[in-house]
Short mmCIF file of C-alpha atoms in Angstrom, two decimals:
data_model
loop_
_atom_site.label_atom_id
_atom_site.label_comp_id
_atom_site.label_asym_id
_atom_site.label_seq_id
_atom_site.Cartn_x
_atom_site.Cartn_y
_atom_site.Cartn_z
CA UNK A 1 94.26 85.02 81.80
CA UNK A 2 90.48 84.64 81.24
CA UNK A 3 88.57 85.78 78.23
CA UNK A 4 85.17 86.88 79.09
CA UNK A 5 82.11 87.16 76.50
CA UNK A 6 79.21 89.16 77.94
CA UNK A 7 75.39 89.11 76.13
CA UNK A 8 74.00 91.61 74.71
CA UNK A 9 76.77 94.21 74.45
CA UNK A 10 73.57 97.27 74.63
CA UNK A 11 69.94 96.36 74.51
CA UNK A 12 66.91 99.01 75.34
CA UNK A 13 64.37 97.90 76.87
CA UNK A 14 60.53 98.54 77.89
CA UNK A 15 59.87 99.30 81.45
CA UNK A 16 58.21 96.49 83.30
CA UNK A 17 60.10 93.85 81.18
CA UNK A 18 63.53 91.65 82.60
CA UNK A 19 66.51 91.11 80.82
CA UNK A 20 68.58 88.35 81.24
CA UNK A 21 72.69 89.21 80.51
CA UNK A 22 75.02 86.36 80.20
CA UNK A 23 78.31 85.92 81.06
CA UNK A 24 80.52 82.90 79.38
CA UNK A 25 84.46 82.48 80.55
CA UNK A 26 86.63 80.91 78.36
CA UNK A 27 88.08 78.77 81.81
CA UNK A 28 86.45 77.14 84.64
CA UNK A 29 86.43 79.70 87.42
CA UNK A 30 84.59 79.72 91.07
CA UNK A 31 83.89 83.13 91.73
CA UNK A 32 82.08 85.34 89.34
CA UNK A 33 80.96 88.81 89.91
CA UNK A 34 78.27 91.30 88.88
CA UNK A 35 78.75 95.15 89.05
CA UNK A 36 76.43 98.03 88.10
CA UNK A 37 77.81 101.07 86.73
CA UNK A 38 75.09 103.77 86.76
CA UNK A 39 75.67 106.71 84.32
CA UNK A 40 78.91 108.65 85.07
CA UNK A 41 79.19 106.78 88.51
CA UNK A 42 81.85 104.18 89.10
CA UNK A 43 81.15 100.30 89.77
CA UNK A 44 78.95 99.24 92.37
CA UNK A 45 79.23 95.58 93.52
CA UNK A 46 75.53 93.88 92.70
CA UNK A 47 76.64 90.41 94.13
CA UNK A 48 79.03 87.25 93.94
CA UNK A 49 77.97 84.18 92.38
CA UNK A 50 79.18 80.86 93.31
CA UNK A 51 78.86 77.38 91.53
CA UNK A 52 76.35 75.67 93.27
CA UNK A 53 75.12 77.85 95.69
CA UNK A 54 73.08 81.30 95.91
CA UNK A 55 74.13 84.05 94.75
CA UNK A 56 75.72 86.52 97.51
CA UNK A 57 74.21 89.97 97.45
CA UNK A 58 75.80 93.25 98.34
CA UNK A 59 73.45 96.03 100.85
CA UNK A 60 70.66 97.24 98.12
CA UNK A 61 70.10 94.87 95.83
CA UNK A 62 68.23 91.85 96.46
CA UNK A 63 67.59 88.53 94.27
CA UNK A 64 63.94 89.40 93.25
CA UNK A 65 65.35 92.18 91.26
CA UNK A 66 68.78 90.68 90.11
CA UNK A 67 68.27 87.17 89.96
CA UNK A 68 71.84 85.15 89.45
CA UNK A 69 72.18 81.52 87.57
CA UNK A 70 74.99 79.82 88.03
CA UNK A 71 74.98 76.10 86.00
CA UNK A 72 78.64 75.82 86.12
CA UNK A 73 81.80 77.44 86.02
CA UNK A 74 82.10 78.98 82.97
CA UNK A 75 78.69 80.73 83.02
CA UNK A 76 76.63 83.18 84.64
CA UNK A 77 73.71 84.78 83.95
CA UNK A 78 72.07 88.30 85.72
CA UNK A 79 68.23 89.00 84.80
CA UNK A 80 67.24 92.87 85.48
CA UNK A 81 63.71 92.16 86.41
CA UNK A 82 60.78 94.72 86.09
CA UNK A 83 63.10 97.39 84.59
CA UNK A 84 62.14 100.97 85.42
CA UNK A 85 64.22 104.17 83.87
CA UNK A 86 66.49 103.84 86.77
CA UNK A 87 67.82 100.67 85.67
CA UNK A 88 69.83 102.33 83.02
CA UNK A 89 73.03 101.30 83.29
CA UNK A 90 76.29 99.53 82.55
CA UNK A 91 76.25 96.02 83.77
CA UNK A 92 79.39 94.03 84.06
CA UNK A 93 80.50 90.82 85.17
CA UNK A 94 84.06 89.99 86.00
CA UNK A 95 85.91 87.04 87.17
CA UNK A 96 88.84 86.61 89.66
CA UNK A 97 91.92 84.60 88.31
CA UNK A 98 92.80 81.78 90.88
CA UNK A 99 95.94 80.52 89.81
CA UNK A 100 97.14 84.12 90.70
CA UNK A 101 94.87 84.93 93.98
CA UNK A 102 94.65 88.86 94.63
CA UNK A 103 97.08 90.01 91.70
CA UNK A 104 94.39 89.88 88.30
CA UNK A 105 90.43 90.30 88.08
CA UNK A 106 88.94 90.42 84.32
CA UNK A 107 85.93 92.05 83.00
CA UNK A 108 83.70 91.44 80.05
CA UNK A 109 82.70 94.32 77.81
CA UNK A 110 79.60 94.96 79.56
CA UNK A 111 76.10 95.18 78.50
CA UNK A 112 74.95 98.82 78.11
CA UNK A 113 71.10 98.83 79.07
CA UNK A 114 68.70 102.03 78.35
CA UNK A 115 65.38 101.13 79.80
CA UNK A 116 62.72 103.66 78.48
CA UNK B 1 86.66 98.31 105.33
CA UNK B 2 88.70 98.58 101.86
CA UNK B 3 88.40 101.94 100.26
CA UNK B 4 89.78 103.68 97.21
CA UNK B 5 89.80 107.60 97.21
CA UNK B 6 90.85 109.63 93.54
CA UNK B 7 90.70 113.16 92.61
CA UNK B 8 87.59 114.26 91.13
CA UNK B 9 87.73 115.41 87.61
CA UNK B 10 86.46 116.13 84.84
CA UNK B 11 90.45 117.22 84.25
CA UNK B 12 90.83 118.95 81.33
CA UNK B 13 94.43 119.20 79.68
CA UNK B 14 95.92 120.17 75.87
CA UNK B 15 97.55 117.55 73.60
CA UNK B 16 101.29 116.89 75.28
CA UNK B 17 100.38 117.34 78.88
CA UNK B 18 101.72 116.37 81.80
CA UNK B 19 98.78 114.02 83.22
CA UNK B 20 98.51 113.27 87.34
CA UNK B 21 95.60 111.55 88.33
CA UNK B 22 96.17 110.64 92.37
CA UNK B 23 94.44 107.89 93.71
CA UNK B 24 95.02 106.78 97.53
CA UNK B 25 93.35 103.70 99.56
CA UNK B 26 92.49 102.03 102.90
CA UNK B 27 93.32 98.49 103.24
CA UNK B 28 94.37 95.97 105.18
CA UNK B 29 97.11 93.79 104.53
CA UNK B 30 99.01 94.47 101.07
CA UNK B 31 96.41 94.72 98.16
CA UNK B 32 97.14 94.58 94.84
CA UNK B 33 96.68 98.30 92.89
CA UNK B 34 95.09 98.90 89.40
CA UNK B 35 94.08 101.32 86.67
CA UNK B 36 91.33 100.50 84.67
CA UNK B 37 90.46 102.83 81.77
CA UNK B 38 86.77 103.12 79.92
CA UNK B 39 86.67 104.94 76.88
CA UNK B 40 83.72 106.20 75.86
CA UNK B 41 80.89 104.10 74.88
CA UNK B 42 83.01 100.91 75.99
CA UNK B 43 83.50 98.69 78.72
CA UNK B 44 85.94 98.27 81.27
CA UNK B 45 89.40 97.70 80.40
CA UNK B 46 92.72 97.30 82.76
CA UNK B 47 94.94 99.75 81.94
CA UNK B 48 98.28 98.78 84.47
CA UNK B 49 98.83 96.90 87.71
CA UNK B 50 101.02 96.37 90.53
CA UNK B 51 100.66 93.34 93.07
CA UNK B 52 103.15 94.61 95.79
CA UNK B 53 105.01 97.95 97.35
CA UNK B 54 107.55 99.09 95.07
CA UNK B 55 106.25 98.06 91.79
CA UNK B 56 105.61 100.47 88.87
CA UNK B 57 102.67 99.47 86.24
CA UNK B 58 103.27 100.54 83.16
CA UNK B 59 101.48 100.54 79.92
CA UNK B 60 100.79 102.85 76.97
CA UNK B 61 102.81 105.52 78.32
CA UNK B 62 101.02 105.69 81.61
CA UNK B 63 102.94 104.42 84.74
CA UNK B 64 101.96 104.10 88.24
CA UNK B 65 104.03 103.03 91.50
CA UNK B 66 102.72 101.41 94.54
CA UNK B 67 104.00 103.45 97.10
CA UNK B 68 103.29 101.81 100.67
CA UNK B 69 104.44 104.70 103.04
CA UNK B 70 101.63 106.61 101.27
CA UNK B 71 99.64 104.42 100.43
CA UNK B 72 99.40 105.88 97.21
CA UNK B 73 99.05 104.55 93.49
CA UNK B 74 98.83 107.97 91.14
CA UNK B 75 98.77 107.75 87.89
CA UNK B 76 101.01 109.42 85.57
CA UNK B 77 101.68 109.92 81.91
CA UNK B 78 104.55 112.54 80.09
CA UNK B 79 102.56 113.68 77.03
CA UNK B 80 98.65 113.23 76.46
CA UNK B 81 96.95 112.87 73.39
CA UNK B 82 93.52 113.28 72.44
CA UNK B 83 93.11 109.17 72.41
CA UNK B 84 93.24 109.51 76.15
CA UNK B 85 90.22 110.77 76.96
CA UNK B 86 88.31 108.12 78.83
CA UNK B 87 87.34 107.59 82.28
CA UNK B 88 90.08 106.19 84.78
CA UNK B 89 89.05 104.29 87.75
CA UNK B 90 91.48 103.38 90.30
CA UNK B 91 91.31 99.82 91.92
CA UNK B 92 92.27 97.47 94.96
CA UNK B 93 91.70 93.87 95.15
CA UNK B 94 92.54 92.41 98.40
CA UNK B 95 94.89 89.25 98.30
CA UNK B 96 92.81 86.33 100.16
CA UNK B 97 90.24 84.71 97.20
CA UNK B 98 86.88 85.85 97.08
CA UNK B 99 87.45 89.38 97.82
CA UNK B 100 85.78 91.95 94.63
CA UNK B 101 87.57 94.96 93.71
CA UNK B 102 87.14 98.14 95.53
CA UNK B 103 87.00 100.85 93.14
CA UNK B 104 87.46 104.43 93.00
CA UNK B 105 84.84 106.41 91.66
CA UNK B 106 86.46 107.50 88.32
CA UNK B 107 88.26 110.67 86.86
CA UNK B 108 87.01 111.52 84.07
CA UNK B 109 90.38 113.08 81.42
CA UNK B 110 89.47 115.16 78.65
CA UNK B 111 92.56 115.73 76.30
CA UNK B 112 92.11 118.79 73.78
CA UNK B 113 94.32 119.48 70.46
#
């Protein structure tokens, strides 16, 4: 299994401002990925984030809005940039388990953002 | 594409209920089939699971069984409680690596004494 620490837990924000969340696994892992959860919506895909390469972005979000790091691979980080009111939302990243392809996926606790 | 299709809610049900939240999908190949479970104010967390046709998840009370033929994965529990008022989301994730879960888009349970 993989333990996975997400910062902040909740933060709210300015408008105009970026936040940067961060994701740290407790294992090395290869894929990591980034979800939105807009109020009483279910989880939207934002985009998968390789070690070493770019970040791969789902249809409607693009990386001048939700840039990705990813140093290694046990961390991640997502950065909300120029946050507007409709930025409020859950943001979670989770991690696929590769010893046990297609049969686990783990989340963090997510980080619960109110931009006002 | 992969999809995930579950009743709508909000479902609203006294303390002892029988609970049925149906969730069906679109996939290719043989995924593997989950219920996550968000209580309120809190993240994400996986509730039960099932990797291939046949299986029955079970956990907390709540059991679910991959049924192939109807390519179906409801969710069940004998008695609710007021504790299990959260948000459910049905899940797939396909088997080849580097596939993201396809989600459902959430019933929301509200258990009453």
């Amino acid at each position: 299994s993989a333990v996975i620490s997400q910062k902040p837990s909740r933060d709210i924000c300015q408008r105009g401002t970026s936040l940067t969340i961060q994701c740290q696994v407790d294992s090395q892992v290869t894929m990591m990925f980034w979800y939105r959860q807009q109020p009483g919506q279910s989880l939207t895909l934002i985009a998968t984030a390789n070690q070493g390469s770019e970040a791969t972005y789902e249809s409607g979000f693009v990386i001048d809005k939700f840039p990705i790091s990813r140093p290694n691979l046990t961390f991640s980080t997502l950065t909300v940039s120029n946050m507007s009111p409709e930025d409020s939302s859950i943001y979670l990243c989770s991690v696929e388990d590769l010893d046990r392809v297609g049969t686990e996926a783990f989340f963090g606790q997510g980080t619960r953002l109110t931009v006002v | 594409g992969n999809s995930v299709t579950q009743m709508e809610g909000p479902v609203t049900l006294s303390e002892e209920a029988f609970l049925t939240i149906n969730c069906t999908y679109t996939a290719t190949g043989y995924p593997s089939l989950f219920w996550y479970v968000q209580y309120p104010g809190e993240g994400l967390q996986l509730l039960l699971k099932a990797t291939k046709a046949d299986d029955k998840g079970s956990n907390k009370g709540f059991e679910a069984t991959y049924r192939k033929e109807t390519t179906s994965f409801h969710l069940e529990k004998g008695s609710v409680q007021v504790s299990d008022s959260a948000v459910y989301f049905c899940a797939l994730l396909p088997r080849n690596a580097g596939n993201m879960l396809t989600f459902g888009g959430g019933t929301r349970l509200m258990v009453k004494p």
